[in-house]
PDB file of C-alpha atoms in Angstrom:
ATOM      1  CA  MET A  16     -20.175 -46.984  28.805  1.00  0.00           C
ATOM      2  CA  ASN A  17     -22.367 -44.646  30.714  1.00  0.00           C
ATOM      3  CA  LEU A  18     -23.690 -41.337  29.332  1.00  0.00           C
ATOM      4  CA  ASN A  19     -21.200 -39.196  31.290  1.00  0.00           C
ATOM      5  CA  LYS A  20     -18.133 -41.072  30.069  1.00  0.00           C
ATOM      6  CA  PHE A  21     -19.405 -40.889  26.483  1.00  0.00           C
ATOM      7  CA  LEU A  22     -19.920 -37.309  26.691  1.00  0.00           C
ATOM      8  CA  LEU A  23     -16.528 -36.735  28.176  1.00  0.00           C
ATOM      9  CA  LEU A  24     -14.803 -39.009  25.589  1.00  0.00           C
ATOM     10  CA  SER A  25     -16.649 -37.076  22.753  1.00  0.00           C
ATOM     11  CA  ALA A  26     -15.465 -33.675  24.090  1.00  0.00           C
ATOM     12  CA  VAL A  27     -11.874 -34.773  24.313  1.00  0.00           C
ATOM     13  CA  LEU A  28     -11.964 -36.092  20.713  1.00  0.00           C
ATOM     14  CA  ILE A  29     -13.439 -32.861  19.520  1.00  0.00           C
ATOM     15  CA  ILE A  30     -10.741 -30.780  21.191  1.00  0.00           C
ATOM     16  CA  ILE A  31      -7.996 -33.105  19.799  1.00  0.00           C
ATOM     17  CA  SER A  32      -9.588 -32.819  16.247  1.00  0.00           C
ATOM     18  CA  ASN A  33      -9.696 -28.968  16.435  1.00  0.00           C
ATOM     19  CA  CYS A  34      -6.040 -28.793  17.719  1.00  0.00           C
ATOM     20  CA  ALA A  35      -4.966 -31.084  14.804  1.00  0.00           C
ATOM     21  CA  VAL A  36      -6.431 -28.788  12.209  1.00  0.00           C
ATOM     22  CA  LEU A  37      -5.627 -25.508  13.826  1.00  0.00           C
ATOM     23  CA  THR A  38      -3.823 -23.316  11.302  1.00  0.00           C
ATOM     24  CA  ILE A  39      -2.406 -19.812  11.426  1.00  0.00           C
ATOM     25  CA  PRO A  40      -4.932 -17.325   9.816  1.00  0.00           C
ATOM     26  CA  GLU A  41      -3.834 -15.866   6.518  1.00  0.00           C
ATOM     27  CA  THR A  42      -4.004 -12.409   7.708  1.00  0.00           C
ATOM     28  CA  GLU A  43      -1.614 -13.429  10.633  1.00  0.00           C
ATOM     29  CA  LYS A  44       0.710 -15.058   8.209  1.00  0.00           C
ATOM     30  CA  GLU A  45       0.766 -11.811   6.088  1.00  0.00           C
ATOM     31  CA  ARG A  46       1.819  -9.924   9.289  1.00  0.00           C
ATOM     32  CA  LEU A  47       4.532 -12.571  10.305  1.00  0.00           C
ATOM     33  CA  LEU A  48       5.867 -12.508   6.672  1.00  0.00           C
ATOM     34  CA  SER A  49       6.043  -8.730   6.654  1.00  0.00           C
ATOM     35  CA  GLU A  50       7.941  -8.636  10.031  1.00  0.00           C
ATOM     36  CA  ASN A  51      10.361 -11.355   8.994  1.00  0.00           C
ATOM     37  CA  LEU A  52      11.263  -9.788   5.721  1.00  0.00           C
ATOM     38  CA  THR A  53      11.744  -6.328   7.366  1.00  0.00           C
ATOM     39  CA  PHE A  54      13.844  -7.946  10.042  1.00  0.00           C
ATOM     40  CA  TRP A  55      16.748  -8.331   7.445  1.00  0.00           C
ATOM     41  CA  ASN A  56      16.763  -4.739   6.177  1.00  0.00           C
ATOM     42  CA  ASN A  57      19.274  -3.315   8.733  1.00  0.00           C
ATOM     43  CA  ILE A  58      20.872  -6.013  10.852  1.00  0.00           C
ATOM     44  CA  ARG A  59      24.051  -6.783  12.771  1.00  0.00           C
ATOM     45  CA  ILE A  60      24.767 -10.280  13.847  1.00  0.00           C
ATOM     46  CA  ASP A  61      27.638 -11.267  16.356  1.00  0.00           C
ATOM     47  CA  GLY A  62      28.598 -14.855  16.938  1.00  0.00           C
ATOM     48  CA  ILE A  63      31.102 -17.680  16.479  1.00  0.00           C
ATOM     49  CA  ILE A  64      31.971 -19.093  13.025  1.00  0.00           C
ATOM     50  CA  ALA A  65      33.210 -22.635  12.425  1.00  0.00           C
ATOM     51  CA  ALA A  66      34.524 -22.700   8.994  1.00  0.00           C
ATOM     52  CA  ASN A  67      36.793 -24.490   6.489  1.00  0.00           C
ATOM     53  CA  TYR A  68      39.673 -22.300   5.094  1.00  0.00           C
ATOM     54  CA  GLY A  69      42.369 -23.912   3.088  1.00  0.00           C
ATOM     55  CA  ASN A  70      43.424 -27.136   4.681  1.00  0.00           C
ATOM     56  CA  PHE A  71      42.281 -26.321   8.256  1.00  0.00           C
ATOM     57  CA  VAL A  72      39.213 -25.633  10.330  1.00  0.00           C
ATOM     58  CA  PHE A  73      38.902 -22.578  12.537  1.00  0.00           C
ATOM     59  CA  ARG A  74      36.580 -21.163  15.127  1.00  0.00           C
ATOM     60  CA  LYS A  75      36.666 -17.386  15.312  1.00  0.00           C
ATOM     61  CA  ASN A  76      34.446 -14.409  16.395  1.00  0.00           C
ATOM     62  CA  VAL A  77      32.375 -13.151  13.540  1.00  0.00           C
ATOM     63  CA  THR A  78      30.261  -9.996  12.834  1.00  0.00           C
ATOM     64  CA  ILE A  79      27.882  -9.715  10.027  1.00  0.00           C
ATOM     65  CA  LYS A  80      26.488  -6.204   9.082  1.00  0.00           C
ATOM     66  CA  LYS A  81      23.824  -5.584   6.413  1.00  0.00           C
ATOM     67  CA  ASN A  82      21.796  -2.692   5.222  1.00  0.00           C
ATOM     68  CA  ASN A  83      19.737  -2.315   2.048  1.00  0.00           C
ATOM     69  CA  SER A  84      22.634  -1.971  -0.335  1.00  0.00           C
ATOM     70  CA  VAL A  85      25.857  -3.686   1.346  1.00  0.00           C
ATOM     71  CA  LEU A  86      26.796  -6.683   3.285  1.00  0.00           C
ATOM     72  CA  ARG A  87      29.943  -6.895   5.390  1.00  0.00           C
ATOM     73  CA  LEU A  88      31.508  -9.922   7.233  1.00  0.00           C
ATOM     74  CA  ASP A  89      34.417  -9.710   9.517  1.00  0.00           C
ATOM     75  CA  ILE A  90      36.076 -12.780  11.074  1.00  0.00           C
ATOM     76  CA  TYR A  91      38.221 -11.789  14.038  1.00  0.00           C
ATOM     77  CA  ASP A  92      41.532 -12.942  15.353  1.00  0.00           C
ATOM     78  CA  SER A  93      41.070 -12.072  19.028  1.00  0.00           C
ATOM     79  CA  GLY A  94      44.686 -12.035  20.119  1.00  0.00           C
ATOM     80  CA  ILE A  95      46.024 -12.897  23.440  1.00  0.00           C
ATOM     81  CA  PHE A  96      43.248 -13.141  26.106  1.00  0.00           C
ATOM     82  CA  GLY A  97      40.851 -11.818  23.534  1.00  0.00           C
ATOM     83  CA  LEU A  98      42.410  -8.347  23.582  1.00  0.00           C
ATOM     84  CA  ASN A  99      42.375  -6.096  20.590  1.00  0.00           C
ATOM     85  CA  PRO A 100      40.368  -8.125  18.108  1.00  0.00           C
ATOM     86  CA  THR A 101      41.570  -7.605  14.655  1.00  0.00           C
ATOM     87  CA  PRO A 102      39.759  -8.782  11.339  1.00  0.00           C
ATOM     88  CA  PHE A 103      41.981 -11.258   9.598  1.00  0.00           C
ATOM     89  CA  ILE A 104      39.364 -11.989   6.943  1.00  0.00           C
ATOM     90  CA  SER A 105      36.985  -9.234   5.774  1.00  0.00           C
ATOM     91  CA  ALA A 106      34.339  -9.681   2.970  1.00  0.00           C
ATOM     92  CA  TYR A 107      32.384  -6.808   1.482  1.00  0.00           C
ATOM     93  CA  TYR A 108      29.555  -7.377  -1.078  1.00  0.00           C
ATOM     94  CA  ASP A 109      27.457  -4.961  -3.130  1.00  0.00           C
ATOM     95  CA  SER A 110      27.373  -5.943  -6.694  1.00  0.00           C
ATOM     96  CA  VAL A 111      30.756  -7.947  -6.368  1.00  0.00           C
ATOM     97  CA  LEU A 112      32.490  -9.512  -3.497  1.00  0.00           C
ATOM     98  CA  SER A 113      35.667  -7.882  -2.312  1.00  0.00           C
ATOM     99  CA  LEU A 114      37.784 -10.259   0.161  1.00  0.00           C
ATOM    100  CA  ARG A 115      40.755  -9.004   2.145  1.00  0.00           C
ATOM    101  CA  MET A 116      43.129 -10.933   4.279  1.00  0.00           C
ATOM    102  CA  LEU A 117      45.010  -9.720   7.258  1.00  0.00           C
ATOM    103  CA  GLU A 118      48.405 -10.045   5.514  1.00  0.00           C
ATOM    104  CA  GLN A 119      47.401  -7.985   2.604  1.00  0.00           C
ATOM    105  CA  ASP A 120      47.737  -4.321   2.423  1.00  0.00           C
ATOM    106  CA  THR A 121      44.444  -2.550   3.263  1.00  0.00           C
ATOM    107  CA  GLN A 122      44.223  -1.384  -0.410  1.00  0.00           C
ATOM    108  CA  GLU A 123      44.549  -4.791  -1.854  1.00  0.00           C
ATOM    109  CA  PHE A 124      41.810  -7.325  -1.912  1.00  0.00           C
ATOM    110  CA  GLU A 125      40.524  -9.949  -4.193  1.00  0.00           C
ATOM    111  CA  ARG A 126      37.293  -9.288  -6.132  1.00  0.00           C
ATOM    112  CA  ILE A 127      34.963 -12.088  -7.184  1.00  0.00           C
ATOM    113  CA  SER A 128      32.455 -11.257  -9.860  1.00  0.00           C
ATOM    114  CA  LYS A 129      28.730 -11.515  -9.273  1.00  0.00           C
ATOM    115  CA  ASN A 130      28.635 -14.376 -11.831  1.00  0.00           C
ATOM    116  CA  GLU A 131      30.530 -16.532  -9.336  1.00  0.00           C
ATOM    117  CA  LEU A 132      28.608 -15.348  -6.235  1.00  0.00           C
ATOM    118  CA  ASN A 133      25.446 -13.602  -6.464  1.00  0.00           C
ATOM    119  CA  LEU A 134      23.879 -12.444  -3.152  1.00  0.00           C
ATOM    120  CA  SER A 135      21.700  -9.700  -4.684  1.00  0.00           C
ATOM    121  CA  ILE A 136      18.590 -11.307  -3.282  1.00  0.00           C
ATOM    122  CA  LEU A 137      19.636 -10.357   0.075  1.00  0.00           C
ATOM    123  CA  PHE A 138      18.932  -6.741  -0.747  1.00  0.00           C
ATOM    124  CA  LYS A 139      15.489  -7.440  -2.168  1.00  0.00           C
ATOM    125  CA  LEU A 140      13.858  -9.490   0.672  1.00  0.00           C
ATOM    126  CA  SER A 141      11.351  -6.853   1.504  1.00  0.00           C
ATOM    127  CA  ASP A 142      10.165  -6.845  -2.105  1.00  0.00           C
ATOM    128  CA  LEU A 143       9.045 -10.462  -1.788  1.00  0.00           C
ATOM    129  CA  LEU A 144       5.998  -9.135   0.058  1.00  0.00           C
ATOM    130  CA  VAL A 145       4.279  -8.812  -3.337  1.00  0.00           C
ATOM    131  CA  PHE A 146       4.473 -12.670  -3.606  1.00  0.00           C
ATOM    132  CA  ARG A 147       2.779 -12.982  -0.283  1.00  0.00           C
ATOM    133  CA  LYS A 148      -0.055 -15.332  -1.542  1.00  0.00           C
ATOM    134  CA  GLU A 149       2.436 -17.645  -3.231  1.00  0.00           C
ATOM    135  CA  ILE A 150       4.676 -17.772  -0.072  1.00  0.00           C
ATOM    136  CA  ILE A 151       1.736 -18.437   2.194  1.00  0.00           C
ATOM    137  CA  ASN A 152       0.430 -21.129   0.108  1.00  0.00           C
ATOM    138  CA  ASP A 153       3.496 -22.962  -0.905  1.00  0.00           C
ATOM    139  CA  GLN A 154       5.937 -21.800   1.840  1.00  0.00           C
ATOM    140  CA  GLN A 155       8.446 -20.882  -0.936  1.00  0.00           C
ATOM    141  CA  VAL A 156       9.080 -18.470  -3.890  1.00  0.00           C
ATOM    142  CA  GLN A 157      11.267 -18.786  -6.852  1.00  0.00           C
ATOM    143  CA  SER A 158      12.681 -16.364  -9.282  1.00  0.00           C
ATOM    144  CA  SER A 159      14.929 -17.015 -12.405  1.00  0.00           C
ATOM    145  CA  GLU A 160      18.008 -16.970 -10.094  1.00  0.00           C
ATOM    146  CA  PHE A 161      16.857 -17.913  -6.457  1.00  0.00           C
ATOM    147  CA  LYS A 162      14.685 -20.061  -4.463  1.00  0.00           C
ATOM    148  CA  ILE A 163      13.589 -19.119  -0.913  1.00  0.00           C
ATOM    149  CA  LYS A 164      11.807 -21.366   1.493  1.00  0.00           C
ATOM    150  CA  PHE A 165       9.927 -20.305   4.552  1.00  0.00           C
ATOM    151  CA  SER A 166       8.723 -21.975   7.769  1.00  0.00           C
ATOM    152  CA  LYS A 167       5.042 -22.207   8.655  1.00  0.00           C
ATOM    153  CA  ASN A 168       5.816 -19.117  10.834  1.00  0.00           C
ATOM    154  CA  MET A 169       6.903 -17.231   7.683  1.00  0.00           C
ATOM    155  CA  GLU A 170      10.605 -17.233   8.666  1.00  0.00           C
ATOM    156  CA  ILE A 171      13.170 -17.605   6.012  1.00  0.00           C
ATOM    157  CA  ILE A 172      14.691 -20.930   6.374  1.00  0.00           C
ATOM    158  CA  GLU A 173      16.665 -21.416   3.188  1.00  0.00           C
ATOM    159  CA  ILE A 174      18.080 -19.339   0.289  1.00  0.00           C
ATOM    160  CA  SER A 175      19.626 -21.023  -2.726  1.00  0.00           C
ATOM    161  CA  ASP A 176      20.430 -20.327  -6.339  1.00  0.00           C
ATOM    162  CA  ASN A 177      18.446 -22.336  -8.775  1.00  0.00           C
ATOM    163  CA  LYS A 178      21.410 -24.515  -9.660  1.00  0.00           C
ATOM    164  CA  GLU A 179      21.862 -24.995  -5.878  1.00  0.00           C
ATOM    165  CA  GLN A 180      25.585 -24.337  -6.116  1.00  0.00           C
ATOM    166  CA  PHE A 181      25.339 -21.893  -3.168  1.00  0.00           C
ATOM    167  CA  LYS A 182      22.786 -22.370  -0.143  1.00  0.00           C
ATOM    168  CA  ILE A 183      22.126 -20.524   3.006  1.00  0.00           C
ATOM    169  CA  LYS A 184      20.025 -22.340   5.719  1.00  0.00           C
ATOM    170  CA  PHE A 185      18.711 -20.474   8.750  1.00  0.00           C
ATOM    171  CA  HIS A 186      18.026 -22.407  11.917  1.00  0.00           C
ATOM    172  CA  TYR A 187      15.565 -21.184  14.735  1.00  0.00           C
ATOM    173  CA  ASN A 188      14.758 -21.863  18.235  1.00  0.00           C
ATOM    174  CA  ARG A 189      12.164 -19.131  19.104  1.00  0.00           C
ATOM    175  CA  THR A 190      14.606 -16.745  17.512  1.00  0.00           C
ATOM    176  CA  LEU A 191      17.325 -17.127  14.801  1.00  0.00           C
ATOM    177  CA  GLU A 192      19.929 -19.401  16.328  1.00  0.00           C
ATOM    178  CA  SER A 193      22.362 -20.213  13.652  1.00  0.00           C
ATOM    179  CA  ILE A 194      23.184 -19.901   9.930  1.00  0.00           C
ATOM    180  CA  THR A 195      24.921 -22.619   7.826  1.00  0.00           C
ATOM    181  CA  LEU A 196      26.608 -21.963   4.388  1.00  0.00           C
ATOM    182  CA  TYR A 197      26.893 -24.473   1.646  1.00  0.00           C
ATOM    183  CA  LYS A 198      28.573 -24.658  -1.665  1.00  0.00           C
ATOM    184  CA  GLU A 199      27.755 -27.556  -4.110  1.00  0.00           C
ATOM    185  CA  ASN A 200      26.157 -29.331  -0.939  1.00  0.00           C
ATOM    186  CA  ARG A 201      29.394 -29.022   1.013  1.00  0.00           C
ATOM    187  CA  GLU A 202      29.283 -27.157   4.293  1.00  0.00           C
ATOM    188  CA  LEU A 203      31.603 -24.052   4.135  1.00  0.00           C
ATOM    189  CA  GLY A 204      30.781 -22.846   7.587  1.00  0.00           C
ATOM    190  CA  ASN A 205      28.444 -22.588  10.530  1.00  0.00           C
ATOM    191  CA  ILE A 206      27.544 -19.345  12.406  1.00  0.00           C
ATOM    192  CA  GLN A 207      26.368 -19.798  15.970  1.00  0.00           C
ATOM    193  CA  ILE A 208      24.482 -16.443  16.784  1.00  0.00           C
ATOM    194  CA  ASP A 209      25.210 -14.671  20.184  1.00  0.00           C
ATOM    195  CA  LYS A 210      23.472 -11.263  19.428  1.00  0.00           C
ATOM    196  CA  ILE A 211      21.299  -9.723  16.972  1.00  0.00           C
ATOM    197  CA  THR A 212      20.790  -5.890  16.803  1.00  0.00           C
ATOM    198  CA  HIS A 213      19.317  -3.533  14.316  1.00  0.00           C
ATOM    199  CA  PRO A 214      21.608  -0.450  14.024  1.00  0.00           C
ATOM    200  CA  ILE A 215      20.893   2.495  11.769  1.00  0.00           C
ATOM    201  CA  ASP A 216      24.431   3.635  11.134  1.00  0.00           C
ATOM    202  CA  SER A 217      26.173   3.013   7.734  1.00  0.00           C
ATOM    203  CA  ILE A 218      28.583   0.111   7.111  1.00  0.00           C
ATOM    204  CA  ASN A 219      32.124   1.237   6.560  1.00  0.00           C
ATOM    205  CA  ARG A 220      34.030  -0.311   3.834  1.00  0.00           C
ATOM    206  CA  PHE A 221      37.660  -1.785   4.739  1.00  0.00           C
TER     207      PHE A 221
END
């Protein structure tokens, strides 16, 4: 091997080696973590949900609205030709979950205690920034109730309770693409996301 070929091969090996060990600087990870946690403060997600309900599976339009204190999910029955969409399932969560079906009177809804379904962590995501060192090093953080996993880009990829009875997985392709819900490792539903916005208006209850 002549000298020129040797030098060229050495340069290529050095470049490949540097690329292999290239990592995101810690300061950049802190910035990404802050942005990704703030992303969830006030958000509206519109898409399609495929879910199991009773003995059948349905695909419907879905809207999720969340601010710092409440979360609302509406699944729509679009009607003929998609006109006049009407929520046939609405769920509202603050400290407990309120669930209303289309056939029920607007004042009647089932309430599920927070002991059965605790989503309080969704309103505290920005507070996780105080654990940034742990998140950056381990790509996860765990409390007495929840475990949250992060991607190398500091995106939330999974939230589960410590008993793993309830789990939410977030799937990305440049941006958030879909959300999958599980209970006791059984898939409850998958949301394919069409649009994400960050409104500042309040969330109306039923």
